[in-house]
Amino acid sequence: MLLFLSVCVFLGVVKLQNRKLVWRKNGIFEQAWVQRRMSLRRFETILNALNCTGHWNLTNEEFAAKNSEDAFWQIKDFVSECNRRCAFHYKMGRSFSIDEAVIPWKGRHRARCYNPKKPAKYHLKKFSLNCADTGYVYCHYHYGGKDEMRPANVSASLWPIKKLLEQCPDLHNKNHFCSTDNWYSSAHSLAYFRRKG
């Protein structure tokens, strides 16, 4: 598992168009240290079988009920723990950014999105609050699609900001600078940032 995790960390740091390039013989992205220790088939088998939640103890009815409540219930605790540890191990500088990222996904999933302008047209979406200087992910959550329970008085552009900042009370009233793209720019967002200091 340590080897598997080290390959995952390597793939997270070294940005490649396709992770399979690491295992391609005589390619410019070939990584002999990975190939000698683990085959691509073994890596993908572990990746497909990896779970964060012991769902095998649930009945079919309980499993279906949990799936209908929250599309990401199986990784919810894992994401919360990641956010807690990221905040614990990193002191945010003066500037942070809020943006979304896409995770390519062509399979069936309630929260799958479609955007023809993105490189991965079918994808799952993740909103994150990052250090603007280093790109370090300080806090994130997965967009639940139709499962999102956005209040009627909160705009779609303010909702991710509100969800992320409510998870980070240590950033409130510290006069940070926040960078966003145009989609998040609105009077509601500015008013919310001002209230949170």
Tab-separated table of C-alpha atoms in Angstrom:
chain	number	residue	atom	x	y	z
A	1	MET	CA	0.000	0.000	0.000
A	2	LEU	CA	2.888	2.379	0.709
A	3	LEU	CA	4.181	1.782	-2.807
A	4	PHE	CA	0.702	2.340	-4.248
A	5	LEU	CA	0.353	5.598	-2.289
A	6	SER	CA	3.815	6.765	-3.354
A	7	VAL	CA	2.851	6.240	-7.022
A	8	CYS	CA	-0.382	8.197	-6.387
A	9	VAL	CA	1.600	11.067	-4.849
A	10	PHE	CA	4.035	10.999	-7.785
A	11	LEU	CA	1.118	11.125	-10.266
A	12	GLY	CA	-0.374	14.019	-8.310
A	13	VAL	CA	2.845	16.046	-8.473
A	14	VAL	CA	3.974	15.189	-12.017
A	15	LYS	CA	1.114	16.282	-14.259
A	16	LEU	CA	0.587	13.941	-17.206
A	17	GLN	CA	-2.127	13.773	-19.819
A	18	ASN	CA	-2.640	10.080	-19.024
A	19	ARG	CA	-1.217	8.115	-16.077
A	20	LYS	CA	-0.542	5.132	-18.365
A	21	LEU	CA	2.358	7.083	-19.889
A	22	VAL	CA	4.407	6.296	-16.756
A	23	TRP	CA	4.311	2.583	-17.682
A	24	ARG	CA	4.905	3.040	-21.440
A	25	LYS	CA	8.269	1.539	-22.429
A	26	ASN	CA	10.745	3.921	-24.089
A	27	GLY	CA	8.348	6.863	-23.816
A	28	ILE	CA	9.523	10.267	-22.652
A	29	PHE	CA	7.429	9.931	-19.466
A	30	GLU	CA	8.572	6.383	-18.642
A	31	GLN	CA	9.373	5.866	-14.957
A	32	ALA	CA	11.520	2.757	-14.512
A	33	TRP	CA	11.274	2.950	-10.695
A	34	VAL	CA	7.493	2.523	-10.967
A	35	GLN	CA	7.643	-0.192	-13.656
A	36	ARG	CA	10.117	-2.315	-11.661
A	37	ARG	CA	7.935	-2.314	-8.574
A	38	MET	CA	4.341	-2.370	-9.808
A	39	SER	CA	2.594	-3.164	-13.086
A	40	LEU	CA	-0.085	-0.879	-14.500
A	41	ARG	CA	-2.626	-3.687	-14.137
A	42	ARG	CA	-1.826	-4.104	-10.414
A	43	PHE	CA	-1.997	-0.332	-9.839
A	44	GLU	CA	-5.401	-0.024	-11.537
A	45	THR	CA	-6.737	-3.136	-9.757
A	46	ILE	CA	-5.881	-1.623	-6.364
A	47	LEU	CA	-7.295	1.729	-7.490
A	48	ASN	CA	-10.613	0.129	-8.519
A	49	ALA	CA	-10.910	-1.887	-5.293
A	50	LEU	CA	-9.910	0.891	-2.884
A	51	ASN	CA	-12.709	1.958	-0.511
A	52	CYS	CA	-12.985	4.542	2.245
A	53	THR	CA	-16.179	3.205	3.826
A	54	GLY	CA	-17.112	-0.321	4.908
A	55	HIS	CA	-20.234	-0.538	2.727
A	56	TRP	CA	-20.116	-4.347	2.445
A	57	ASN	CA	-21.928	-4.688	5.799
A	58	LEU	CA	-24.995	-2.841	4.490
A	59	THR	CA	-28.069	-4.541	3.071
A	60	ASN	CA	-29.083	-3.693	-0.498
A	61	GLU	CA	-31.901	-1.498	0.845
A	62	GLU	CA	-29.571	0.426	3.184
A	63	PHE	CA	-27.024	0.854	0.392
A	64	ALA	CA	-29.708	2.195	-1.991
A	65	ALA	CA	-31.050	4.556	0.703
A	66	LYS	CA	-27.585	6.016	1.345
A	67	ASN	CA	-26.999	6.430	-2.398
A	68	SER	CA	-30.298	8.296	-2.773
A	69	GLU	CA	-29.442	10.677	0.106
A	70	ASP	CA	-25.910	11.645	-0.956
A	71	ALA	CA	-24.029	10.752	-4.149
A	72	PHE	CA	-20.673	11.033	-2.331
A	73	TRP	CA	-21.521	9.398	1.019
A	74	GLN	CA	-18.781	6.768	0.595
A	75	ILE	CA	-15.995	9.395	0.557
A	76	LYS	CA	-17.598	12.040	2.792
A	77	ASP	CA	-15.621	11.096	5.927
A	78	PHE	CA	-12.412	10.757	3.894
A	79	VAL	CA	-12.834	14.258	2.401
A	80	SER	CA	-13.566	15.706	5.874
A	81	GLU	CA	-10.407	14.090	7.254
A	82	CYS	CA	-8.349	15.378	4.294
A	83	ASN	CA	-9.659	18.905	4.897
A	84	ARG	CA	-8.910	18.677	8.628
A	85	ARG	CA	-5.341	17.494	8.020
A	86	CYS	CA	-4.667	19.982	5.220
A	87	ALA	CA	-5.694	22.858	7.497
A	88	PHE	CA	-3.663	21.421	10.403
A	89	HIS	CA	-0.437	21.039	8.403
A	90	TYR	CA	-0.505	24.313	6.495
A	91	LYS	CA	-0.589	27.943	7.602
A	92	MET	CA	-2.454	29.923	4.977
A	93	GLY	CA	-0.649	32.983	3.677
A	94	ARG	CA	-2.302	36.321	2.974
A	95	SER	CA	-3.893	35.212	-0.327
A	96	PHE	CA	-6.151	32.316	-1.196
A	97	SER	CA	-8.210	31.402	-4.240
A	98	ILE	CA	-11.515	29.657	-4.798
A	99	ASP	CA	-12.112	27.724	-7.994
A	100	GLU	CA	-13.473	24.464	-9.367
A	101	ALA	CA	-11.671	21.479	-10.844
A	102	VAL	CA	-13.041	18.677	-12.974
A	103	ILE	CA	-12.399	14.961	-12.561
A	104	PRO	CA	-12.935	13.125	-15.881
A	105	TRP	CA	-15.804	10.638	-15.521
A	106	LYS	CA	-17.765	8.945	-18.311
A	107	GLY	CA	-19.486	6.381	-16.095
A	108	ARG	CA	-22.960	6.635	-14.621
A	109	HIS	CA	-23.198	8.941	-11.616
A	110	ARG	CA	-25.916	11.284	-10.370
A	111	ALA	CA	-23.480	14.164	-9.922
A	112	ARG	CA	-21.832	13.832	-13.334
A	113	CYS	CA	-21.707	17.141	-15.232
A	114	TYR	CA	-21.429	17.942	-18.925
A	115	ASN	CA	-19.593	20.988	-20.262
A	116	PRO	CA	-18.494	20.961	-23.932
A	117	LYS	CA	-15.941	23.723	-23.257
A	118	LYS	CA	-13.912	21.611	-20.802
A	119	PRO	CA	-11.176	19.200	-21.970
A	120	ALA	CA	-13.054	16.412	-20.142
A	121	LYS	CA	-16.613	17.077	-21.329
A	122	TYR	CA	-18.145	14.538	-18.907
A	123	HIS	CA	-16.824	14.984	-15.400
A	124	LEU	CA	-17.392	15.237	-11.680
A	125	LYS	CA	-16.824	18.695	-10.258
A	126	LYS	CA	-14.870	19.652	-7.154
A	127	PHE	CA	-14.776	23.108	-5.563
A	128	SER	CA	-11.656	23.999	-3.608
A	129	LEU	CA	-10.127	26.758	-1.536
A	130	ASN	CA	-6.381	26.919	-2.278
A	131	CYS	CA	-3.334	28.912	-1.292
A	132	ALA	CA	-2.993	31.447	-4.124
A	133	ASP	CA	0.825	31.404	-3.934
A	134	THR	CA	1.513	27.648	-3.893
A	135	GLY	CA	-1.717	26.057	-5.149
A	136	TYR	CA	-1.962	23.964	-1.938
A	137	VAL	CA	-5.523	22.652	-1.507
A	138	TYR	CA	-6.634	23.861	1.912
A	139	CYS	CA	-10.250	22.712	1.765
A	140	HIS	CA	-12.499	21.127	-0.872
A	141	TYR	CA	-15.823	19.426	-1.491
A	142	HIS	CA	-17.458	17.534	-4.350
A	143	TYR	CA	-20.383	19.102	-6.175
A	144	GLY	CA	-23.456	16.938	-5.626
A	145	GLY	CA	-25.437	18.017	-8.692
A	146	LYS	CA	-29.168	17.717	-8.024
A	147	ASP	CA	-28.423	16.610	-4.448
A	148	GLU	CA	-27.142	20.112	-3.583
A	149	MET	CA	-29.535	21.685	-1.078
A	150	ARG	CA	-28.857	25.324	-1.954
A	151	PRO	CA	-31.114	27.784	-0.095
A	152	ALA	CA	-33.353	29.901	-2.334
A	153	ASN	CA	-31.767	33.184	-1.178
A	154	VAL	CA	-28.191	32.066	-2.009
A	155	SER	CA	-26.973	32.503	-5.598
A	156	ALA	CA	-25.252	29.663	-7.483
A	157	SER	CA	-21.983	31.635	-7.587
A	158	LEU	CA	-22.046	32.358	-3.835
A	159	TRP	CA	-22.969	28.817	-2.732
A	160	PRO	CA	-19.491	27.209	-3.204
A	161	ILE	CA	-17.820	30.195	-1.495
A	162	LYS	CA	-20.198	29.903	1.453
A	163	LYS	CA	-19.747	26.117	1.775
A	164	LEU	CA	-15.947	26.353	1.648
A	165	LEU	CA	-15.521	29.314	4.004
A	166	GLU	CA	-17.897	27.849	6.580
A	167	GLN	CA	-15.498	24.890	6.827
A	168	CYS	CA	-12.564	27.263	7.475
A	169	PRO	CA	-13.401	29.466	10.490
A	170	ASP	CA	-9.657	29.995	11.066
A	171	LEU	CA	-9.593	32.195	7.918
A	172	HIS	CA	-12.368	34.537	9.104
A	173	ASN	CA	-11.619	38.137	10.124
A	174	LYS	CA	-7.942	37.959	9.088
A	175	ASN	CA	-8.158	40.360	6.098
A	176	HIS	CA	-7.077	37.766	3.550
A	177	PHE	CA	-7.150	38.472	-0.182
A	178	CYS	CA	-9.328	36.089	-2.190
A	179	SER	CA	-8.887	35.533	-5.938
A	180	THR	CA	-11.659	34.050	-8.059
A	181	ASP	CA	-12.591	33.952	-11.718
A	182	ASN	CA	-15.492	35.914	-13.186
A	183	TRP	CA	-18.097	33.240	-12.450
A	184	TYR	CA	-17.872	33.915	-8.680
A	185	SER	CA	-17.916	37.716	-9.031
A	186	SER	CA	-21.176	39.157	-7.742
A	187	ALA	CA	-22.446	41.684	-5.228
A	188	HIS	CA	-23.648	38.791	-3.030
A	189	SER	CA	-20.145	37.276	-2.957
A	190	LEU	CA	-18.525	40.617	-2.095
A	191	ALA	CA	-21.030	41.199	0.725
A	192	TYR	CA	-20.395	37.698	2.079
A	193	PHE	CA	-16.591	38.171	1.994
A	194	ARG	CA	-16.970	41.456	3.815
A	195	ARG	CA	-19.104	39.855	6.543
A	196	LYS	CA	-16.465	37.140	7.023
A	197	GLY	CA	-13.647	39.724	7.246
